[in-house]
PDB file of C-alpha atoms and ligand atoms in Angstrom:
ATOM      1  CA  UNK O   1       9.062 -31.340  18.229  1.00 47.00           C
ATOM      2  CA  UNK O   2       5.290 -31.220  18.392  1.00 46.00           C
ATOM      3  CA  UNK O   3       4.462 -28.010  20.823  1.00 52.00           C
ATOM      4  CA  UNK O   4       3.457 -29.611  24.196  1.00 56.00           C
ATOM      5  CA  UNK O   5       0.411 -28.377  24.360  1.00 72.00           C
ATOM      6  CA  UNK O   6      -0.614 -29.501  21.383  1.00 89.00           C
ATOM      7  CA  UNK O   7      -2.851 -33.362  21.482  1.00 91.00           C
ATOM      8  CA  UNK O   8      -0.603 -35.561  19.238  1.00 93.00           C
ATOM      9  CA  UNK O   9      -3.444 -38.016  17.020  1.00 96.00           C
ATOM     10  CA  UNK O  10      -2.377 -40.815  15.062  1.00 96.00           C
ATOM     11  CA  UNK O  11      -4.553 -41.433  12.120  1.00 97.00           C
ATOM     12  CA  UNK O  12      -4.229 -44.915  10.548  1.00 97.00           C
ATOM     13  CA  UNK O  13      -6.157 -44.900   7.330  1.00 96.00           C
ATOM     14  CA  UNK O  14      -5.712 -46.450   3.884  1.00 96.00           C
ATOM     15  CA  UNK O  15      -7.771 -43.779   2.092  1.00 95.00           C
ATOM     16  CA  UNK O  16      -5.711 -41.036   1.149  1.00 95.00           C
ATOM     17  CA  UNK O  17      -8.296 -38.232   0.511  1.00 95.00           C
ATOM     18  CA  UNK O  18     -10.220 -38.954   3.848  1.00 95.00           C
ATOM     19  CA  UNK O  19      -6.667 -39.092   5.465  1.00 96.00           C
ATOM     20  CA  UNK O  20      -5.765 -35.804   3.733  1.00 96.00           C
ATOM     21  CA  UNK O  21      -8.871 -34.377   4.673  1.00 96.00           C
ATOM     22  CA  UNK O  22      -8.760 -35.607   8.562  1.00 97.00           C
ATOM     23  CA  UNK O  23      -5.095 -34.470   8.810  1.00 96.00           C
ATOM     24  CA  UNK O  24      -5.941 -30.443   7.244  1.00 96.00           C
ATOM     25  CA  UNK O  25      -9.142 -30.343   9.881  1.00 96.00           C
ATOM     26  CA  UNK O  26      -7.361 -31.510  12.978  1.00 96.00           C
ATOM     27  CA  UNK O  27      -4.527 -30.086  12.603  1.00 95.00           C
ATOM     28  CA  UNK O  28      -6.426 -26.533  12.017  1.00 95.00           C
ATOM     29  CA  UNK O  29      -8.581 -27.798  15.432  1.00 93.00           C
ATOM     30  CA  UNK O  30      -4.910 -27.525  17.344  1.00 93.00           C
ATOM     31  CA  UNK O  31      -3.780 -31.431  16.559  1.00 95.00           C
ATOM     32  CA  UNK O  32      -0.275 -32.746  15.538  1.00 94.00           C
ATOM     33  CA  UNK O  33      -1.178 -35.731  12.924  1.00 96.00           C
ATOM     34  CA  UNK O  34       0.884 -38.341  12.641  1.00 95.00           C
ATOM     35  CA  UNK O  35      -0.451 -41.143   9.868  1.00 96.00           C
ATOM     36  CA  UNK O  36       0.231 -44.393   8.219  1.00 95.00           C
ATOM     37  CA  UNK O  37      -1.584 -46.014   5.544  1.00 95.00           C
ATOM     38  CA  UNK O  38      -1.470 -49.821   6.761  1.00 94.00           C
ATOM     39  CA  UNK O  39      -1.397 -51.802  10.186  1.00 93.00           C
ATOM     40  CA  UNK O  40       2.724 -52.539   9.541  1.00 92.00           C
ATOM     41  CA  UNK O  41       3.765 -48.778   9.395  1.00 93.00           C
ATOM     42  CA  UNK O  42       0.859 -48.033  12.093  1.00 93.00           C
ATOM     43  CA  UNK O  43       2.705 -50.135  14.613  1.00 91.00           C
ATOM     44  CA  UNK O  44       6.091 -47.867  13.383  1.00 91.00           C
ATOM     45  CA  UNK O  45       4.315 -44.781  14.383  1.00 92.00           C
ATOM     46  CA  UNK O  46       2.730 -45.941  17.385  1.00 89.00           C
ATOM     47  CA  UNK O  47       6.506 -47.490  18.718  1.00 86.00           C
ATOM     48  CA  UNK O  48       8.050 -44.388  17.290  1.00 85.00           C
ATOM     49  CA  UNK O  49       6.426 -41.863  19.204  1.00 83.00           C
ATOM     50  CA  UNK O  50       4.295 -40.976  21.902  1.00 86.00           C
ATOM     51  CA  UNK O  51       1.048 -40.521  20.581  1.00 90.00           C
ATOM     52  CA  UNK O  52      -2.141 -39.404  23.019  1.00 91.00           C
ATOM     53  CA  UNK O  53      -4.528 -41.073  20.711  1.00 95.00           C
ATOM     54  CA  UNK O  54      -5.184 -43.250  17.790  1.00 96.00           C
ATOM     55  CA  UNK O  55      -8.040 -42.980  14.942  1.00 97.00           C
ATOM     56  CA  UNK O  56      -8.013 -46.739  13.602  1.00 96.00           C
ATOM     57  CA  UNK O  57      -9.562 -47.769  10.567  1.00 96.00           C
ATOM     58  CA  UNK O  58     -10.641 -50.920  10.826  1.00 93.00           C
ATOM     59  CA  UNK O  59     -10.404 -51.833   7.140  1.00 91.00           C
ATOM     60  CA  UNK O  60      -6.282 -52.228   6.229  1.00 92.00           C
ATOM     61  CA  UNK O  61      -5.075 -53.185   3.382  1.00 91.00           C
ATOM     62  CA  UNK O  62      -2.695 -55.474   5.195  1.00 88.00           C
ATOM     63  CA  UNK O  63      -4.642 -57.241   7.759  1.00 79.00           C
ATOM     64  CA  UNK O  64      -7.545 -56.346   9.911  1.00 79.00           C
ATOM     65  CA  UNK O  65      -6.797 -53.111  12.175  1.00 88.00           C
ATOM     66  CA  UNK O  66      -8.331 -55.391  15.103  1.00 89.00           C
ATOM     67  CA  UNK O  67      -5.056 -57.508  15.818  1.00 88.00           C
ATOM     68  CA  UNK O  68      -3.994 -53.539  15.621  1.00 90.00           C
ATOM     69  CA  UNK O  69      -6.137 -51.935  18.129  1.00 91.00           C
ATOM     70  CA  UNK O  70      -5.409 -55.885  20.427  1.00 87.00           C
ATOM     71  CA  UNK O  71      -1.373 -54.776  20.453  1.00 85.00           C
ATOM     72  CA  UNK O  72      -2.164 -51.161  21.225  1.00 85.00           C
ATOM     73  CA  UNK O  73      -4.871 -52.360  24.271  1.00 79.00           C
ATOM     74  CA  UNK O  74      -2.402 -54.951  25.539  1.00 75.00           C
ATOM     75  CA  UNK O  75       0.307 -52.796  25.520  1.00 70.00           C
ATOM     76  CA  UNK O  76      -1.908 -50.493  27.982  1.00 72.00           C
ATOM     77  CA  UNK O  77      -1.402 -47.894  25.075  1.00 80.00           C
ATOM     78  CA  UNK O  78      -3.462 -44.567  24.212  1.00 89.00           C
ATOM     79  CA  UNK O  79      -7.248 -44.622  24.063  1.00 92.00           C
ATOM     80  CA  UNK O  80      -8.350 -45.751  20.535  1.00 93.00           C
ATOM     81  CA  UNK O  81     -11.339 -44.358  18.282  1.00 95.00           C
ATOM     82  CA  UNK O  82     -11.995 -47.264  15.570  1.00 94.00           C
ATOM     83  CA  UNK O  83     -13.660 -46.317  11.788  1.00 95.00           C
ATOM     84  CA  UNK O  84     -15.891 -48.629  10.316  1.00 91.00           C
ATOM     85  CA  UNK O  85     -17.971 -49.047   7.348  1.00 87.00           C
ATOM     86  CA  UNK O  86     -22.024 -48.632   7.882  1.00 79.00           C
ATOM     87  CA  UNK O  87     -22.697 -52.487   7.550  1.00 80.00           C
ATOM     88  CA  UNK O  88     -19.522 -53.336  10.275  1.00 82.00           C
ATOM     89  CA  UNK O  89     -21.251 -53.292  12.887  1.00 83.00           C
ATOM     90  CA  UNK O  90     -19.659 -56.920  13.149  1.00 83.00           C
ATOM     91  CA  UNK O  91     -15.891 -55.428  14.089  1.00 86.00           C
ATOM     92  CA  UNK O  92     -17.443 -52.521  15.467  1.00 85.00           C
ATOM     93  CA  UNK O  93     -18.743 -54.341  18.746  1.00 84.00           C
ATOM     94  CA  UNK O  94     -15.904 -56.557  18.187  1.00 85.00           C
ATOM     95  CA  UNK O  95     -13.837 -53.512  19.122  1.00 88.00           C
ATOM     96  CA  UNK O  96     -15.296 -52.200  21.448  1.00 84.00           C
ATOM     97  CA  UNK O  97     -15.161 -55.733  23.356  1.00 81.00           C
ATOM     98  CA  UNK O  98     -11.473 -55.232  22.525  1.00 83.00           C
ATOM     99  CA  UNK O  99     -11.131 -52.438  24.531  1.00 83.00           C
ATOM    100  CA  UNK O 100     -11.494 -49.551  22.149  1.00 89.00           C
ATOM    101  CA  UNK O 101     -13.138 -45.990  23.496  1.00 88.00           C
ATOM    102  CA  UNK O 102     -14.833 -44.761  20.485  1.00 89.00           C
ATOM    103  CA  UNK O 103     -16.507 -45.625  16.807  1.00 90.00           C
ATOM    104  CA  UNK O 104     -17.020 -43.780  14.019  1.00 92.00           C
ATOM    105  CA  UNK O 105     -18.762 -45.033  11.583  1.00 92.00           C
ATOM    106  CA  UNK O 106     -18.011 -43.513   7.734  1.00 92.00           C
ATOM    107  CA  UNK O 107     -18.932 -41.436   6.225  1.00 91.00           C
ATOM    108  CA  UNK O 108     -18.577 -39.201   9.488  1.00 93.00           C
ATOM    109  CA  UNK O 109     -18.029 -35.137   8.928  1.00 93.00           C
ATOM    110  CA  UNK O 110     -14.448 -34.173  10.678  1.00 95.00           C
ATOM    111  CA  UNK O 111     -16.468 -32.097  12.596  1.00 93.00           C
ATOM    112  CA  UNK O 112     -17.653 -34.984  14.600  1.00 93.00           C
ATOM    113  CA  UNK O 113     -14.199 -36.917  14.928  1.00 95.00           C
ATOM    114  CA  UNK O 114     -13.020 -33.901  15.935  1.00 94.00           C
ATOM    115  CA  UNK O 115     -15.585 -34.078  18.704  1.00 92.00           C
ATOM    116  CA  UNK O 116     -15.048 -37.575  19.591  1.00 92.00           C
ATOM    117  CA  UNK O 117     -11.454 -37.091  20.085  1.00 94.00           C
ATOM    118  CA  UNK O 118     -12.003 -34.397  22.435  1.00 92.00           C
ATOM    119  CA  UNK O 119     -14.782 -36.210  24.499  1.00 88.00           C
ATOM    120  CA  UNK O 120     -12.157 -39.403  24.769  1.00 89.00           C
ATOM    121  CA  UNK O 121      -9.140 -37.340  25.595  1.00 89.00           C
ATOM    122  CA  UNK O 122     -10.781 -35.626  28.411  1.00 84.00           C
ATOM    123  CA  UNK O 123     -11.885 -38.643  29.935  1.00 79.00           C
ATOM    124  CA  UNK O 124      -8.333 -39.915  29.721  1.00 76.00           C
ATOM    125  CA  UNK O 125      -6.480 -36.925  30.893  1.00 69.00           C
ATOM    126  CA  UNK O 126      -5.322 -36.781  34.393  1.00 57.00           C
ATOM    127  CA  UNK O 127      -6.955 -33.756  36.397  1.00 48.00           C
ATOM    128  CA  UNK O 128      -4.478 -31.781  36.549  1.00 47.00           C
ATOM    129  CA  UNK O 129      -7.049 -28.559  37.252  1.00 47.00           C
ATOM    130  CA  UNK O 130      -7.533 -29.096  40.971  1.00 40.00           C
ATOM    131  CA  UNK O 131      -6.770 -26.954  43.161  1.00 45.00           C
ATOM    132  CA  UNK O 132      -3.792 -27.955  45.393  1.00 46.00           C
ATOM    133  CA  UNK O 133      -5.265 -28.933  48.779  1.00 41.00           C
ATOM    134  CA  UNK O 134      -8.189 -30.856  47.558  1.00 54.00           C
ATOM    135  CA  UNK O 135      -6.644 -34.355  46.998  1.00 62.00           C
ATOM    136  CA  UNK O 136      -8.730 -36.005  44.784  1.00 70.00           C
ATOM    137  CA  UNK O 137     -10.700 -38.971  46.197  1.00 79.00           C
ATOM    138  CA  UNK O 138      -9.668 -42.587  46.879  1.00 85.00           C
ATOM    139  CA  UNK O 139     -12.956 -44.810  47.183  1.00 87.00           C
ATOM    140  CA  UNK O 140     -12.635 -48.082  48.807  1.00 87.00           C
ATOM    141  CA  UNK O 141     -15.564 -50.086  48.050  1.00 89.00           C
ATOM    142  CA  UNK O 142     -15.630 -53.571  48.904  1.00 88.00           C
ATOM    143  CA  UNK O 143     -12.691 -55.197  47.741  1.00 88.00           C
ATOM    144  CA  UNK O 144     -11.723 -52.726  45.214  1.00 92.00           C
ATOM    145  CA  UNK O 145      -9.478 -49.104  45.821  1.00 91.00           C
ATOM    146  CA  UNK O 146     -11.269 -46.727  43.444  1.00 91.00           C
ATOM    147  CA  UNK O 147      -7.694 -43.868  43.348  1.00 88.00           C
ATOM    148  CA  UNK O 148      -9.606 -40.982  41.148  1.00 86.00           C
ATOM    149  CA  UNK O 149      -6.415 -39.516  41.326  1.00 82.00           C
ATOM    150  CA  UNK O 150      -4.249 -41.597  39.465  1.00 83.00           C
ATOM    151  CA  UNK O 151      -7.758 -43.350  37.697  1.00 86.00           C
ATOM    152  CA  UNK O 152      -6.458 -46.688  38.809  1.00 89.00           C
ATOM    153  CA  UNK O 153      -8.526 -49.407  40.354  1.00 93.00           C
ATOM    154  CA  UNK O 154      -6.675 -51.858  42.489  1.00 92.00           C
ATOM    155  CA  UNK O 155      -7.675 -55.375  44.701  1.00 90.00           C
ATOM    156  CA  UNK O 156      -6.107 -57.089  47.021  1.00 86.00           C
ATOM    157  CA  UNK O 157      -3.879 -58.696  43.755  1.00 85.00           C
ATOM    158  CA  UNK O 158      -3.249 -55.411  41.941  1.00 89.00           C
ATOM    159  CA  UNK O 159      -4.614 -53.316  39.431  1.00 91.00           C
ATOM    160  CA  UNK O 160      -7.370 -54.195  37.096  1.00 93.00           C
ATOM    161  CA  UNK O 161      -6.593 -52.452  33.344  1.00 92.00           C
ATOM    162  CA  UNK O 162      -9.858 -50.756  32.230  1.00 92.00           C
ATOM    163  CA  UNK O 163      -9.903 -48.497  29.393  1.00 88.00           C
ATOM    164  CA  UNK O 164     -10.382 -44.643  29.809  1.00 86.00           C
ATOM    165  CA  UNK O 165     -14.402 -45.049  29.541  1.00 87.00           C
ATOM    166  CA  UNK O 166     -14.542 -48.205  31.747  1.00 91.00           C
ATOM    167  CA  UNK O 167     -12.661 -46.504  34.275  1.00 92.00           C
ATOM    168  CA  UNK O 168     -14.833 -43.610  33.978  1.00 91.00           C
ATOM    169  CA  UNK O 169     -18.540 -45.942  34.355  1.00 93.00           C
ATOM    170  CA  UNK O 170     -16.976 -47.819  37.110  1.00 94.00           C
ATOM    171  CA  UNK O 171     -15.925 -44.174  38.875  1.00 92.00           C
ATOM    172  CA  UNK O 172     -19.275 -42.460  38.383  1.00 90.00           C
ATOM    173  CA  UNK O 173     -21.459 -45.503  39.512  1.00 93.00           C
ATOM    174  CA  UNK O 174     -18.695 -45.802  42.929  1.00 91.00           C
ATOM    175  CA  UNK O 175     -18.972 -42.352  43.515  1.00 86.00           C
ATOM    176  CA  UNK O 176     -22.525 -42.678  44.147  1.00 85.00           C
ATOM    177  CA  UNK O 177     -23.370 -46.430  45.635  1.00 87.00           C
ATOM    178  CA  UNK O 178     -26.849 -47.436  45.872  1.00 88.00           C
ATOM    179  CA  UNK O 179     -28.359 -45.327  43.248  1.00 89.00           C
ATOM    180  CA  UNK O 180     -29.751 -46.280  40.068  1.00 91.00           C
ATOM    181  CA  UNK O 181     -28.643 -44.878  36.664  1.00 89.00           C
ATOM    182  CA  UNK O 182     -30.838 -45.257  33.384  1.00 88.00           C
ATOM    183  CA  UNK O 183     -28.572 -46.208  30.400  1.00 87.00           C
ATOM    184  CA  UNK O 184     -29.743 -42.969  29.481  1.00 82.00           C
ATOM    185  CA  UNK O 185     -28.447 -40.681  32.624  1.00 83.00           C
ATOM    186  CA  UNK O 186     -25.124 -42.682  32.035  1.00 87.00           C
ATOM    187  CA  UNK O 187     -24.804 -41.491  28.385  1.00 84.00           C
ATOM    188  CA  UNK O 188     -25.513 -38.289  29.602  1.00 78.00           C
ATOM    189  CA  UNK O 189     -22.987 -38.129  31.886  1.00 79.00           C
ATOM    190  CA  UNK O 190     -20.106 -39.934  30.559  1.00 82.00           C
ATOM    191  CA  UNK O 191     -20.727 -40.014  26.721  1.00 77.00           C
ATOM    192  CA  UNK O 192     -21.043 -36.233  26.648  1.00 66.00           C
ATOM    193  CA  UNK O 193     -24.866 -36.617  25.723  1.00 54.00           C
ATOM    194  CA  UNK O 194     -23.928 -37.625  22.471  1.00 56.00           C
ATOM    195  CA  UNK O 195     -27.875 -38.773  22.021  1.00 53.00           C
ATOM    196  CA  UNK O 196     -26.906 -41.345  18.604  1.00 57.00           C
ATOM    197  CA  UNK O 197     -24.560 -43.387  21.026  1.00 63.00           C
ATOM    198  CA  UNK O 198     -27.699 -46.290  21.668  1.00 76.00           C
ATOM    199  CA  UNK O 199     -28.050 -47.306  25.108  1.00 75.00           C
ATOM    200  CA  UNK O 200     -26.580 -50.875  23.906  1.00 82.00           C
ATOM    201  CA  UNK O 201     -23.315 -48.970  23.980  1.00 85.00           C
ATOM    202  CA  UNK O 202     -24.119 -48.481  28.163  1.00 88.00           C
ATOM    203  CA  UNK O 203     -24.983 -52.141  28.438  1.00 89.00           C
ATOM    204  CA  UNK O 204     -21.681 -53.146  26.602  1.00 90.00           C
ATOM    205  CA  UNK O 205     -19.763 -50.998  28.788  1.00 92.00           C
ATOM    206  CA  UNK O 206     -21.452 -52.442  31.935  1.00 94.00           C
ATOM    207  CA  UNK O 207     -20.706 -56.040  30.362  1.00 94.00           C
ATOM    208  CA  UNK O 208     -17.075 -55.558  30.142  1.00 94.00           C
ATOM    209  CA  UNK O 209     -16.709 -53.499  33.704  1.00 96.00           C
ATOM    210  CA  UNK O 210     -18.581 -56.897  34.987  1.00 95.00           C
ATOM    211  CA  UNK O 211     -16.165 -59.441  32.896  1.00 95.00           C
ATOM    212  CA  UNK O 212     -13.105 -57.610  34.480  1.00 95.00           C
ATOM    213  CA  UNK O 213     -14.171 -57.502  37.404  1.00 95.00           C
ATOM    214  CA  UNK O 214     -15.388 -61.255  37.790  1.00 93.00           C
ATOM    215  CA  UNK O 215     -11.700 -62.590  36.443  1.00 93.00           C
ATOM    216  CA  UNK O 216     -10.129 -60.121  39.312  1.00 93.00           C
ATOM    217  CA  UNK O 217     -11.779 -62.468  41.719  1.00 91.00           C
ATOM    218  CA  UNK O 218     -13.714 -59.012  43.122  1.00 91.00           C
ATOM    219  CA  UNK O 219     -17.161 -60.342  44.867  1.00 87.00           C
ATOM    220  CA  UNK O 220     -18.252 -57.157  45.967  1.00 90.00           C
ATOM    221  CA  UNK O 221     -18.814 -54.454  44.660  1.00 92.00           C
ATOM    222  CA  UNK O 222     -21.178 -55.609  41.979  1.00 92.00           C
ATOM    223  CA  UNK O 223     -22.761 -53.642  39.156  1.00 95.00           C
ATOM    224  CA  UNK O 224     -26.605 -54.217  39.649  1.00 94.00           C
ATOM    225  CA  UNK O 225     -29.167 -54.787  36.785  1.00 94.00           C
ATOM    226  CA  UNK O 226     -32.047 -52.787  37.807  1.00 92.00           C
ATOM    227  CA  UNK O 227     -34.653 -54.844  35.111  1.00 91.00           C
ATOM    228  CA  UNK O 228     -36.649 -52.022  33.307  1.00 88.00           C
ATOM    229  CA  UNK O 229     -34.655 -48.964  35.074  1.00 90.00           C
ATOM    230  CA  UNK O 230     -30.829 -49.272  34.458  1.00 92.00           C
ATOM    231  CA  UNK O 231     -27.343 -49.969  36.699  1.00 95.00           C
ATOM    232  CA  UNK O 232     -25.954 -49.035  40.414  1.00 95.00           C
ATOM    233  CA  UNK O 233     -23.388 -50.385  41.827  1.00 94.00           C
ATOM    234  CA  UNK O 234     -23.973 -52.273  45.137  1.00 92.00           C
ATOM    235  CA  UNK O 235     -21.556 -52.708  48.010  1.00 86.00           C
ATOM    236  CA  UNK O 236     -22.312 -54.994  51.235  1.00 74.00           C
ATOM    237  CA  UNK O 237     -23.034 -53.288  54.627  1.00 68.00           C
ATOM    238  CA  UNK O 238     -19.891 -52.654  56.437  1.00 57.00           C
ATOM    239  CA  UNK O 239     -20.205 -55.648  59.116  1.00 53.00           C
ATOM    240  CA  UNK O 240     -18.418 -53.379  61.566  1.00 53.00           C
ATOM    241  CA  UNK O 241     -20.793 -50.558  61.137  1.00 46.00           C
TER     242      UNK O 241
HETATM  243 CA1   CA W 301     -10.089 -48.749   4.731  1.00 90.29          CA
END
């Protein structure tokens, strides 16, 4: 039994000295590594136990890790940080249109996975830190329920699965309506600064909150374009008010 307090990663690599050298790092950082080295024996791991989050190399030996990282999302399973090769950026935006959190892209230093992993699991981690009597928020917007607590949004026909970063754009832009973010103040704010991530990375993210959104039949609110500035989310004027 992994100690509780312990993050429990699943790395699913073919390479065997990159996986050796993840596993030593991480679990020195305060990780329990599980591993597999192909999509068949990933899926063992990821049904055998529970795992808080998955480093995915997108290059198997069996298969493509994408019809992976699809079974993981579907299953609403733990946030996912894909590896790809420098000229992939092909299955890199592929996966993060599939729902995945977080790319590396090899060859990355440990130092920075280790980072990444960090930055995703907070953002997924329920906030457990407040203090008793201050309930967390529950922002009704339009036709959405925005429940910080539990980091669910819901409609009228039930809740809408976004992935931990989603969630967290969506939050940050309702917690605020009517102003304007630059792709840039977003990064800041909800990719931990990380100054490499390119402000396409914002726009994708925006895209996909949108896409979700539309096919939940929600009409309002509605993420905003702000041309030559950046994103806000706008609600209609309470007709009561
Ligand atoms: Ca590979």
């Amino acid at each position: 039994m992994p100690p509780a307090n312990r993050p429990v990663v699943a790395l699913i690599e073919d390479e065997p000295d990159l996986l050796a050298m993840s596993r030593a790092y991480l679990e020195r950082e305060g990780f329990t590594v599980l591993s597999a080295p192909d999509a068949r024996s990933g899926r063992t791991v990821l049904r055998g136990a529970p795992v808080d989050l998955v480093v995915l190399d997108l290059g198997l030996p069996d298969g493509n890790g994408l019809d992976l990282l699809r079974g993981v999302r579907e299953d609403g399973g733990p946030p996912v940080i894909i590896v790809t090769g420098r000229g992939d950026e092909f299955d890199r935006v592929l996966g993060l249109e599939l729902g995945a959190d977080d790319y590396v892209v090899k060859p990355f230093s440990q130092r920075e996975l280790a980072a990444r992993i960090r930055a995703v699991l907070r953002r997924a981690a329920p906030r457990q830190d407040r203090p008793g009597d201050e309930r967390p928020p529950v922002l009704r917007l339009g036709d959405l329920v925005v429940d910080t607590g539990a980091r669910q949004v819901r409609t009228m026909g039930g809740p809408i699965a976004f992935t931990p970063r989603e969630y967290a754009l969506l939050e940050f832009l309702a917690a605020t309506p009517g102003q304007t973010f630059s792709p840039g103040q977003l990064l800041g704010r909800l990719w931990d600064g990380a100054d490499w991530q390119a402000p396409a990375t914002v726009t994708e993210h925006v895209y996909r909150v949108r896409r979700k959104l539309l096919a939940a039949g929600v009409g309002a609110p509605r993420i905003t374009t702000v041309r030559g500035f950046g994103y806000r989310l706008d609600v209609p004027a309470d007709p009561d008010a």
